[in-house]
Short mmCIF file of C-alpha atoms in Angstrom, two decimals:
data_model
loop_
_atom_site.label_atom_id
_atom_site.label_comp_id
_atom_site.label_asym_id
_atom_site.label_seq_id
_atom_site.Cartn_x
_atom_site.Cartn_y
_atom_site.Cartn_z
CA MET A 3 -33.98 111.87 181.07
CA GLU A 4 -33.35 108.75 179.00
CA ASP A 5 -35.69 106.15 180.31
CA LYS A 6 -37.11 104.46 177.25
CA ASP A 7 -35.58 101.10 178.02
CA ILE A 8 -36.57 100.86 181.66
CA SER A 9 -38.05 97.41 182.12
CA ARG A 10 -41.65 96.83 183.12
CA ALA A 11 -40.40 95.13 186.28
CA VAL A 12 -38.60 98.28 187.44
CA ILE A 13 -41.63 100.43 186.67
CA LYS A 14 -43.76 98.00 188.64
CA ARG A 15 -41.47 98.49 191.63
CA LEU A 16 -41.15 102.29 191.49
CA PRO A 17 -44.53 103.05 193.13
CA ARG A 18 -43.54 100.71 195.95
CA TYR A 19 -40.32 102.67 196.52
CA TYR A 20 -42.41 105.81 196.49
CA ARG A 21 -44.76 104.38 199.14
CA TYR A 22 -41.94 103.23 201.44
CA LEU A 23 -40.12 106.56 201.11
CA GLY A 24 -43.38 108.33 201.96
CA GLU A 25 -43.63 106.22 205.12
CA LEU A 26 -40.04 107.09 206.04
CA ILE A 27 -40.84 110.80 205.67
CA GLU A 28 -43.87 110.35 207.95
CA ASP A 29 -41.56 108.61 210.46
CA GLY A 30 -39.15 111.56 210.34
CA VAL A 31 -36.31 109.60 208.70
CA GLU A 32 -34.05 111.94 206.69
CA ARG A 33 -31.64 109.53 205.08
CA ILE A 34 -31.38 105.80 204.58
CA SER A 35 -28.81 103.35 203.26
CA SER A 36 -29.72 100.83 200.58
CA ASN A 37 -29.18 98.13 203.23
CA GLU A 38 -31.72 99.62 205.63
CA LEU A 39 -34.20 100.20 202.81
CA SER A 40 -33.55 96.61 201.73
CA ASN A 41 -34.46 95.32 205.21
CA ARG A 42 -37.70 97.29 205.24
CA MET A 43 -38.81 96.36 201.76
CA LYS A 44 -37.55 92.77 201.70
CA VAL A 45 -35.73 93.20 198.44
CA THR A 46 -31.94 92.97 198.12
CA ALA A 47 -29.82 96.09 198.48
CA SER A 48 -28.24 95.38 195.11
CA GLN A 49 -31.70 95.26 193.53
CA ILE A 50 -32.45 98.68 195.01
CA ARG A 51 -29.19 100.17 193.76
CA GLN A 52 -29.71 98.64 190.34
CA ASP A 53 -33.31 99.88 190.08
CA LEU A 54 -32.46 103.42 191.10
CA ASN A 55 -29.40 103.50 188.84
CA ASN A 56 -31.82 103.29 185.92
CA PHE A 57 -32.77 106.85 186.73
CA GLY A 58 -29.34 108.17 187.49
CA GLY A 59 -28.65 106.79 190.95
CA PHE A 60 -29.61 109.44 193.57
CA GLY A 61 -27.42 107.76 196.22
CA GLN A 62 -24.12 108.96 197.64
CA GLN A 63 -21.37 106.59 198.74
CA GLY A 64 -21.18 106.51 202.54
CA TYR A 65 -24.30 108.64 202.98
CA GLY A 66 -27.06 106.60 201.43
CA TYR A 67 -30.18 108.21 200.07
CA ASN A 68 -31.69 111.51 201.07
CA VAL A 69 -35.26 110.35 201.68
CA LYS A 70 -37.12 113.54 200.73
CA TYR A 71 -34.99 114.09 197.63
CA LEU A 72 -35.40 110.51 196.41
CA HIS A 73 -39.15 110.64 197.13
CA SER A 74 -39.54 113.82 195.09
CA GLU A 75 -37.38 112.51 192.23
CA ILE A 76 -39.44 109.31 191.99
CA ALA A 77 -42.57 111.47 192.09
CA LYS A 78 -41.27 113.30 189.00
CA ILE A 79 -40.51 110.04 187.19
CA LEU A 80 -44.02 108.81 187.97
CA GLY A 81 -45.54 112.09 186.79
CA LEU A 82 -46.85 112.90 190.27
CA ASP A 83 -45.31 116.37 190.26
CA ARG A 84 -48.20 117.80 188.30
CA THR A 85 -52.00 117.59 188.33
CA HIS A 86 -53.82 115.07 186.14
CA PRO A 87 -57.51 115.90 185.59
CA MET A 88 -59.37 112.58 185.92
CA ILE A 89 -62.94 111.39 185.44
CA ILE A 90 -64.71 108.23 186.52
CA VAL A 91 -67.00 106.60 183.98
CA GLY A 92 -69.32 104.16 185.71
CA ALA A 93 -70.82 105.39 188.99
CA GLY A 94 -71.73 102.01 190.45
CA ASN A 95 -70.30 100.75 193.74
CA LEU A 96 -66.74 100.51 192.54
CA GLY A 97 -66.81 103.86 190.74
CA GLN A 98 -68.15 105.55 193.84
CA ALA A 99 -65.61 103.77 196.04
CA LEU A 100 -62.77 105.05 193.86
CA ALA A 101 -64.31 108.54 193.83
CA ASN A 102 -64.09 108.53 197.62
CA TYR A 103 -60.38 107.62 197.73
CA THR A 104 -59.08 111.05 198.68
CA GLN A 105 -55.54 109.73 198.57
CA PHE A 106 -55.45 109.77 194.78
CA GLU A 107 -56.03 113.51 194.84
CA LYS A 108 -53.02 114.03 197.10
CA GLN A 109 -50.91 112.36 194.41
CA GLY A 110 -52.15 114.77 191.73
CA PHE A 111 -55.04 112.76 190.31
CA LYS A 112 -57.76 115.38 190.51
CA LEU A 113 -61.27 113.99 190.12
CA VAL A 114 -63.18 116.51 188.02
CA GLY A 115 -66.25 114.49 186.97
CA ILE A 116 -68.27 111.29 187.42
CA PHE A 117 -70.38 109.82 184.62
CA ASP A 118 -72.84 107.00 184.12
CA VAL A 119 -75.32 105.68 181.57
CA ASN A 120 -78.13 105.15 184.09
CA PRO A 121 -80.56 108.13 184.22
CA VAL A 122 -81.52 107.19 187.80
CA LEU A 123 -78.05 108.30 188.90
CA LYS A 124 -78.20 111.69 187.17
CA GLY A 125 -77.48 114.50 189.62
CA VAL A 126 -76.69 112.19 192.55
CA SER A 127 -73.81 113.75 194.45
CA VAL A 128 -70.59 111.80 195.10
CA ARG A 129 -67.92 113.65 197.06
CA GLY A 130 -69.33 116.96 195.96
CA LEU A 131 -69.60 116.06 192.28
CA GLU A 132 -72.95 115.47 190.59
CA ILE A 133 -73.09 112.36 188.45
CA GLN A 134 -73.50 113.34 184.79
CA MET A 135 -74.75 111.36 181.82
CA VAL A 136 -72.23 110.06 179.29
CA ASP A 137 -73.63 112.17 176.44
CA GLU A 138 -72.05 115.13 178.19
CA LEU A 139 -68.60 113.51 177.96
CA PRO A 140 -67.29 115.00 174.69
CA GLU A 141 -67.80 118.61 175.73
CA PHE A 142 -66.68 117.96 179.30
CA ILE A 143 -63.43 116.23 178.33
CA LYS A 144 -62.40 119.18 176.17
CA LYS A 145 -63.48 121.83 178.66
CA TYR A 146 -61.62 120.26 181.60
CA GLN A 147 -58.73 118.86 179.53
CA VAL A 148 -59.34 115.43 181.05
CA GLU A 149 -56.24 113.24 180.82
CA ILE A 150 -57.25 110.09 182.66
CA ALA A 151 -60.53 108.16 182.56
CA THR A 152 -61.21 105.50 185.17
CA LEU A 153 -63.49 102.93 183.59
CA THR A 154 -65.77 101.14 186.03
CA LEU A 155 -68.41 99.96 183.60
CA PRO A 156 -69.41 96.42 182.59
CA LYS A 157 -67.39 94.92 179.76
CA SER A 158 -70.30 95.22 177.33
CA LYS A 159 -70.29 99.02 177.60
CA ALA A 160 -66.56 99.53 178.03
CA LEU A 161 -65.51 99.25 174.39
CA GLU A 162 -67.87 101.86 172.94
CA MET A 163 -67.11 104.17 175.83
CA VAL A 164 -63.38 103.91 175.15
CA LYS A 165 -63.99 105.20 171.63
CA VAL A 166 -65.90 108.24 172.93
CA LEU A 167 -63.18 108.93 175.48
CA THR A 168 -60.19 108.62 173.19
CA ASP A 169 -61.88 110.39 170.24
CA ASN A 170 -62.30 113.38 172.50
CA GLY A 171 -58.77 113.50 173.82
CA VAL A 172 -58.44 111.21 176.85
CA LYS A 173 -54.86 109.90 176.85
CA ALA A 174 -54.92 107.34 179.65
CA ILE A 175 -57.45 104.74 180.74
CA TRP A 176 -57.49 103.06 184.13
CA ASN A 177 -59.60 100.07 183.27
CA PHE A 178 -61.59 97.96 185.75
CA ALA A 179 -63.85 96.37 183.10
CA HIS A 180 -63.32 92.66 182.69
CA THR A 181 -61.52 92.91 179.34
CA ASP A 182 -58.03 93.81 178.07
CA LEU A 183 -58.57 97.28 176.68
CA ASN A 184 -54.99 97.80 175.58
CA LEU A 185 -55.80 95.60 172.57
CA SER A 186 -58.40 98.08 171.30
CA VAL A 187 -57.22 101.63 171.93
CA PRO A 188 -55.29 103.99 169.62
CA SER A 189 -51.53 103.54 169.94
CA ASP A 190 -51.06 106.92 171.63
CA VAL A 191 -53.39 106.01 174.52
CA VAL A 192 -51.99 104.23 177.56
CA VAL A 193 -54.03 101.66 179.47
CA GLU A 194 -53.63 100.09 182.89
CA ASN A 195 -55.92 97.10 183.35
CA VAL A 196 -56.94 96.15 186.89
CA HIS A 197 -58.44 92.68 186.86
CA LEU A 198 -59.67 92.13 190.40
CA SER A 199 -60.98 88.62 189.78
CA GLU A 200 -57.60 87.57 188.41
CA SER A 201 -55.99 88.82 191.58
CA LEU A 202 -58.45 86.75 193.63
CA MET A 203 -57.66 83.69 191.48
CA ARG A 204 -53.94 84.08 192.17
CA LEU A 205 -54.73 84.08 195.87
CA SER A 206 -56.83 80.97 195.40
CA TYR A 207 -54.01 79.29 193.43
CA ASN A 208 -51.52 79.97 196.22
CA LEU A 209 -53.99 78.78 198.87
CA ASN A 210 -54.58 75.60 196.90
CA ARG A 211 -50.87 74.95 196.50
CA ARG A 212 -50.18 75.64 200.18
CA GLU A 213 -52.80 73.12 201.19
CA LYS A 214 -51.33 70.45 198.94
CA GLU A 215 -47.92 70.97 200.46
CA GLU A 216 -49.20 70.40 203.97
CA MET B 30 -49.56 67.31 190.10
CA GLU B 31 -46.02 68.64 190.49
CA ASP B 32 -46.29 72.39 190.28
CA LYS B 33 -44.03 73.67 193.01
CA ASP B 34 -41.60 75.31 190.64
CA ILE B 35 -44.12 77.09 188.44
CA SER B 36 -42.89 80.64 188.09
CA ARG B 37 -44.80 83.63 189.38
CA ALA B 38 -45.05 84.90 185.81
CA VAL B 39 -46.92 81.78 184.67
CA ILE B 40 -49.25 81.96 187.65
CA LYS B 41 -49.89 85.58 186.83
CA ARG B 42 -50.94 84.58 183.32
CA LEU B 43 -53.14 81.58 184.24
CA PRO B 44 -56.22 83.63 185.25
CA ARG B 45 -55.95 85.43 181.93
CA TYR B 46 -56.03 82.11 180.05
CA TYR B 47 -59.01 81.15 182.17
CA ARG B 48 -60.82 84.36 181.24
CA TYR B 49 -60.16 84.03 177.51
CA LEU B 50 -61.22 80.38 177.51
CA GLY B 51 -64.42 81.38 179.33
CA GLU B 52 -65.12 83.92 176.57
CA LEU B 53 -64.53 81.24 173.93
CA ILE B 54 -67.04 78.96 175.66
CA GLU B 55 -69.58 81.84 175.66
CA ASP B 56 -68.90 82.26 171.94
CA GLY B 57 -69.57 78.56 171.33
CA VAL B 58 -65.97 77.73 170.33
CA GLU B 59 -65.17 74.07 171.08
CA ARG B 60 -61.51 73.84 170.17
CA ILE B 61 -58.71 76.26 169.41
CA SER B 62 -55.14 76.03 168.19
CA SER B 63 -52.34 77.71 170.08
CA ASN B 64 -51.96 80.02 167.06
CA GLU B 65 -55.57 81.21 167.19
CA LEU B 66 -55.40 81.63 170.97
CA SER B 67 -52.15 83.52 170.43
CA ASN B 68 -53.86 85.97 168.04
CA ARG B 69 -56.67 86.60 170.50
CA MET B 70 -54.49 87.06 173.54
CA LYS B 71 -51.56 88.86 171.88
CA VAL B 72 -48.98 86.52 173.33
CA THR B 73 -46.85 84.19 171.21
CA ALA B 74 -48.06 80.66 170.46
CA SER B 75 -44.83 79.28 171.86
CA GLN B 76 -45.44 81.16 175.11
CA ILE B 77 -48.87 79.57 175.35
CA ARG B 78 -47.52 76.07 174.69
CA GLN B 79 -44.71 76.61 177.17
CA ASP B 80 -47.05 77.96 179.88
CA LEU B 81 -49.53 75.11 179.52
CA ASN B 82 -46.77 72.49 179.38
CA ASN B 83 -46.01 73.40 182.98
CA PHE B 84 -49.23 71.65 183.88
CA GLY B 85 -48.92 68.68 181.56
CA GLY B 86 -49.80 70.21 178.21
CA PHE B 87 -53.53 69.58 177.53
CA GLY B 88 -53.04 70.10 173.77
CA GLN B 89 -53.08 67.49 171.03
CA GLN B 90 -50.93 67.74 167.91
CA GLY B 91 -53.10 68.67 164.92
CA TYR B 92 -56.21 69.22 167.06
CA GLY B 93 -55.28 72.08 169.34
CA TYR B 94 -56.94 72.55 172.69
CA ASN B 95 -60.38 71.39 173.73
CA VAL B 96 -61.69 74.68 175.15
CA LYS B 97 -64.02 73.31 177.84
CA TYR B 98 -61.50 70.73 179.02
CA LEU B 99 -58.66 73.26 179.22
CA HIS B 100 -60.94 75.75 181.00
CA SER B 101 -61.92 73.18 183.61
CA GLU B 102 -58.33 71.99 184.08
CA ILE B 103 -57.12 75.53 184.67
CA ALA B 104 -60.03 76.00 187.08
CA LYS B 105 -58.71 73.04 189.08
CA ILE B 106 -55.17 74.43 189.10
CA LEU B 107 -56.52 77.77 190.33
CA GLY B 108 -58.62 76.06 193.01
CA LEU B 109 -61.86 77.24 191.41
CA ASP B 110 -63.35 73.74 191.40
CA ARG B 111 -64.44 74.06 195.00
CA THR B 112 -66.13 76.64 197.24
CA HIS B 113 -64.04 79.04 199.32
CA PRO B 114 -65.98 80.66 202.18
CA MET B 115 -64.93 84.32 202.20
CA ILE B 116 -65.57 87.34 204.41
CA ILE B 117 -65.03 91.05 203.84
CA VAL B 118 -63.53 93.01 206.72
CA GLY B 119 -64.12 96.72 206.19
CA ALA B 120 -67.60 97.64 204.97
CA GLY B 121 -66.75 101.06 203.52
CA ASN B 122 -67.27 101.93 199.87
CA LEU B 123 -64.70 99.51 198.53
CA GLY B 124 -65.79 96.65 200.81
CA GLN B 125 -69.39 97.12 199.74
CA ALA B 126 -68.38 97.36 196.08
CA LEU B 127 -66.54 94.03 196.33
CA ALA B 128 -69.48 92.49 198.20
CA ASN B 129 -71.68 93.36 195.24
CA TYR B 130 -69.43 91.67 192.66
CA THR B 131 -71.57 88.60 192.06
CA GLN B 132 -68.99 87.26 189.63
CA PHE B 133 -66.68 86.18 192.43
CA GLU B 134 -69.37 83.88 193.74
CA LYS B 135 -69.66 82.16 190.35
CA GLN B 136 -65.97 81.32 190.64
CA GLY B 137 -66.45 79.65 194.02
CA PHE B 138 -65.66 82.59 196.31
CA LYS B 139 -68.73 82.49 198.52
CA LEU B 140 -69.28 85.63 200.58
CA VAL B 141 -70.52 84.48 203.99
CA GLY B 142 -70.03 87.63 206.10
CA ILE B 143 -69.21 91.33 206.15
CA PHE B 144 -67.59 93.01 209.14
CA ASP B 145 -66.65 96.49 210.27
CA VAL B 146 -65.40 98.36 213.31
CA ASN B 147 -67.91 101.20 213.00
CA PRO B 148 -71.04 100.65 215.18
CA VAL B 149 -73.07 102.87 212.84
CA LEU B 150 -72.82 100.15 210.19
CA LYS B 151 -74.00 97.34 212.48
CA GLY B 152 -76.94 95.50 210.95
CA VAL B 153 -76.88 97.43 207.68
CA SER B 154 -77.67 94.97 204.91
CA VAL B 155 -75.31 94.49 201.95
CA ARG B 156 -76.41 92.00 199.32
CA GLY B 157 -78.54 90.19 201.89
CA LEU B 158 -75.84 90.04 204.58
CA GLU B 159 -76.04 92.15 207.72
CA ILE B 160 -72.80 93.94 208.59
CA GLN B 161 -71.41 92.52 211.83
CA MET B 162 -68.92 93.96 214.30
CA VAL B 163 -65.36 92.63 214.33
CA ASP B 164 -65.65 91.23 217.87
CA GLU B 165 -67.85 88.55 216.37
CA LEU B 166 -65.05 87.46 214.02
CA PRO B 167 -63.39 84.67 216.07
CA GLU B 168 -66.57 82.67 216.54
CA PHE B 169 -67.80 83.36 213.01
CA ILE B 170 -64.57 82.27 211.30
CA LYS B 171 -64.66 78.93 213.08
CA LYS B 172 -68.37 78.35 212.58
CA TYR B 173 -68.28 79.07 208.83
CA GLN B 174 -64.76 77.71 208.24
CA VAL B 175 -63.79 80.96 206.59
CA GLU B 176 -60.78 80.50 204.29
CA ILE B 177 -60.36 83.90 202.70
CA ALA B 178 -60.61 87.37 204.26
CA THR B 179 -60.82 90.42 202.02
CA LEU B 180 -59.29 93.31 203.91
CA THR B 181 -60.70 96.72 202.98
CA LEU B 182 -59.71 98.61 206.11
CA PRO B 183 -57.32 101.54 206.55
CA LYS B 184 -53.68 100.57 207.04
CA SER B 185 -53.78 101.59 210.71
CA LYS B 186 -56.36 98.90 211.48
CA ALA B 187 -55.19 96.25 209.04
CA LEU B 188 -52.31 94.85 211.06
CA GLU B 189 -54.20 94.07 214.26
CA MET B 190 -57.08 92.68 212.24
CA VAL B 191 -54.73 90.31 210.43
CA LYS B 192 -53.72 88.84 213.77
CA VAL B 193 -57.35 88.20 214.76
CA LEU B 194 -58.06 86.64 211.38
CA THR B 195 -55.06 84.34 211.20
CA ASP B 196 -55.20 83.37 214.89
CA ASN B 197 -58.68 82.06 214.24
CA GLY B 198 -57.90 80.06 211.15
CA VAL B 199 -58.11 82.33 208.07
CA LYS B 200 -55.58 80.98 205.56
CA ALA B 201 -55.68 83.61 202.83
CA ILE B 202 -55.86 87.40 202.85
CA TRP B 203 -56.86 89.54 199.90
CA ASN B 204 -55.42 92.82 201.03
CA PHE B 205 -56.52 96.26 199.82
CA ALA B 206 -54.96 98.14 202.76
CA HIS B 207 -52.10 100.39 201.78
CA THR B 208 -49.37 98.17 203.25
CA ASP B 209 -47.52 94.96 202.32
CA LEU B 210 -49.16 92.44 204.62
CA ASN B 211 -47.14 89.47 203.40
CA LEU B 212 -44.30 90.78 205.56
CA SER B 213 -46.32 90.33 208.74
CA VAL B 214 -48.42 87.16 208.50
CA PRO B 215 -47.63 83.62 209.69
CA SER B 216 -45.76 81.62 207.04
CA ASP B 217 -48.71 79.34 206.37
CA VAL B 218 -50.98 82.23 205.39
CA VAL B 219 -51.05 83.44 201.79
CA VAL B 220 -51.51 87.11 200.92
CA GLU B 221 -52.39 88.88 197.69
CA ASN B 222 -51.83 92.63 197.95
CA VAL B 223 -53.87 94.90 195.67
CA HIS B 224 -52.32 98.36 195.67
CA LEU B 225 -54.71 100.47 193.64
CA SER B 226 -52.71 103.67 193.96
CA GLU B 227 -49.60 101.91 192.66
CA SER B 228 -51.57 100.82 189.63
CA LEU B 229 -52.66 104.42 189.03
CA MET B 230 -49.03 105.56 189.37
CA ARG B 231 -47.93 103.09 186.70
CA LEU B 232 -50.56 104.57 184.41
CA SER B 233 -49.28 108.04 185.20
CA TYR B 234 -45.69 106.93 184.52
CA ASN B 235 -46.64 105.58 181.11
CA LEU B 236 -48.65 108.71 180.31
CA ASN B 237 -45.70 110.87 181.30
CA ARG B 238 -43.29 108.86 179.18
CA ARG B 239 -45.62 108.89 176.17
CA GLU B 240 -45.89 112.67 176.35
CA LYS B 241 -42.12 113.05 176.44
CA GLU B 242 -41.77 110.87 173.37
CA GLU B 243 -44.12 113.05 171.35
#
C-alpha cells in the first residue's frame, strides 16, 4: 500500500473513524453511507470520501461502506491487526492509570512490563505485573521484544531513559514527559508526545475567548 | 485584542511557545531572536514571526523578543493570568493522577474538588481533598464558582454528567471519556477532548509505516 504521502491531518482523523465504526458495530449497523457517517461525525461527506480515498476508497457507489470491512481495513492501516509488546516506564499515578486501561490491550497494545527508578515501588503489583527497576530494562526489552515504551517520568529523567530504551531496541515512544522527545531520538524511532498541560491551556484559551465575546 | 480569527493551528502552537519560553526563563535567558527560538523549537523563524504577529507581534527589529514579556503576554492570551476553579469528576486512576499534577495549579488551574459516583470512594483523601459524591455537585459548583470540569468517567456516565455540570454553570469541560462531547454540550460551553487511545493509534500507525519503509 502506497501511503507515504498521507497528510498528518488524515492520520490524525483515522483513529476517530476507527472509533465511530467500532460504535456502529456495537450498535449492529452493517453498512453506512458517507452522508450518514458525516452526520454522526460532524465532518462533511466529501471529507470522509477524500480521507478514505487515500487508502484506496473502500466504498461502493449506491451501497456505502461495509462497516466491519472498513473497520478492519483501518485497523490494518493503524497497525492494530497485530500485537505490540509495550512497557510503561514511570510507575507513578499516571503510569499506573495507563497500566489499568484495559482498552489498549484490546487494540493490540499488550502491556508486558512496568518500570520505575524508585526502589520503594519495586515488586508492587499493578494489574498483575510487578514493578521492576530500570536497570532491568536492557535485558527485558530484548527478551520480550518490546516495541513501544510509554514514558511517564519527569522531564529530568526522560532524556537518559530514552537513550536506554532506544539503544536496546525500542522503536516507538509514547511520551507524557513535559518535553518534545522527537527532537532527541534516533531517526528510526517514532515518538508521539502527549502534552496534557498544553491541552488544558487550549481549553483555557477557548474559555477566555468565549467570555470576551459575551 | 482582536483574536477571533486566529486559526486552530496557531492556538495549538501557543502553549508550546509558552513552554519553551518558560524553559528559557529557567535558563536565565532574557531575550531571544526568532532565529534562535526557531532552532530550539524546530519550526521556521518565519512561522514564529507569523504566529506571534497574530497577537500584535511583541518583537523588536534588531533586539528580538524579551522572553519574560512574551511569556507573560502569551499567558494572558491563554487565560493563565487568572485563577480557574476546577473540579475532577471521576476519581479513578486517571482522575487521581491528574489531581496529583501540581503543575496545573501553578498555571492557575486550581483544583477545588474531586467527585465520583462510587460510594466506596466517598471521603477518601486525594492531595488533601476528600472525594465527594456527584449528588453534591450542583451546590458545590455554585458555591465555588467552578469554571472547568475534568471528566475522567467512563463514556456511559459522561453524557448525563455533562448535563449536570453545564446546567449548574460549568463553562469548560476537559474530557477524557471516550466520546466527542463537543457534539452534545450547550453552545456556550467549551470542550477539549483528550483521546488517549487515538494518540496511541497514531504512534502505532507511524511505527507500522516506518517498518514498511525499512
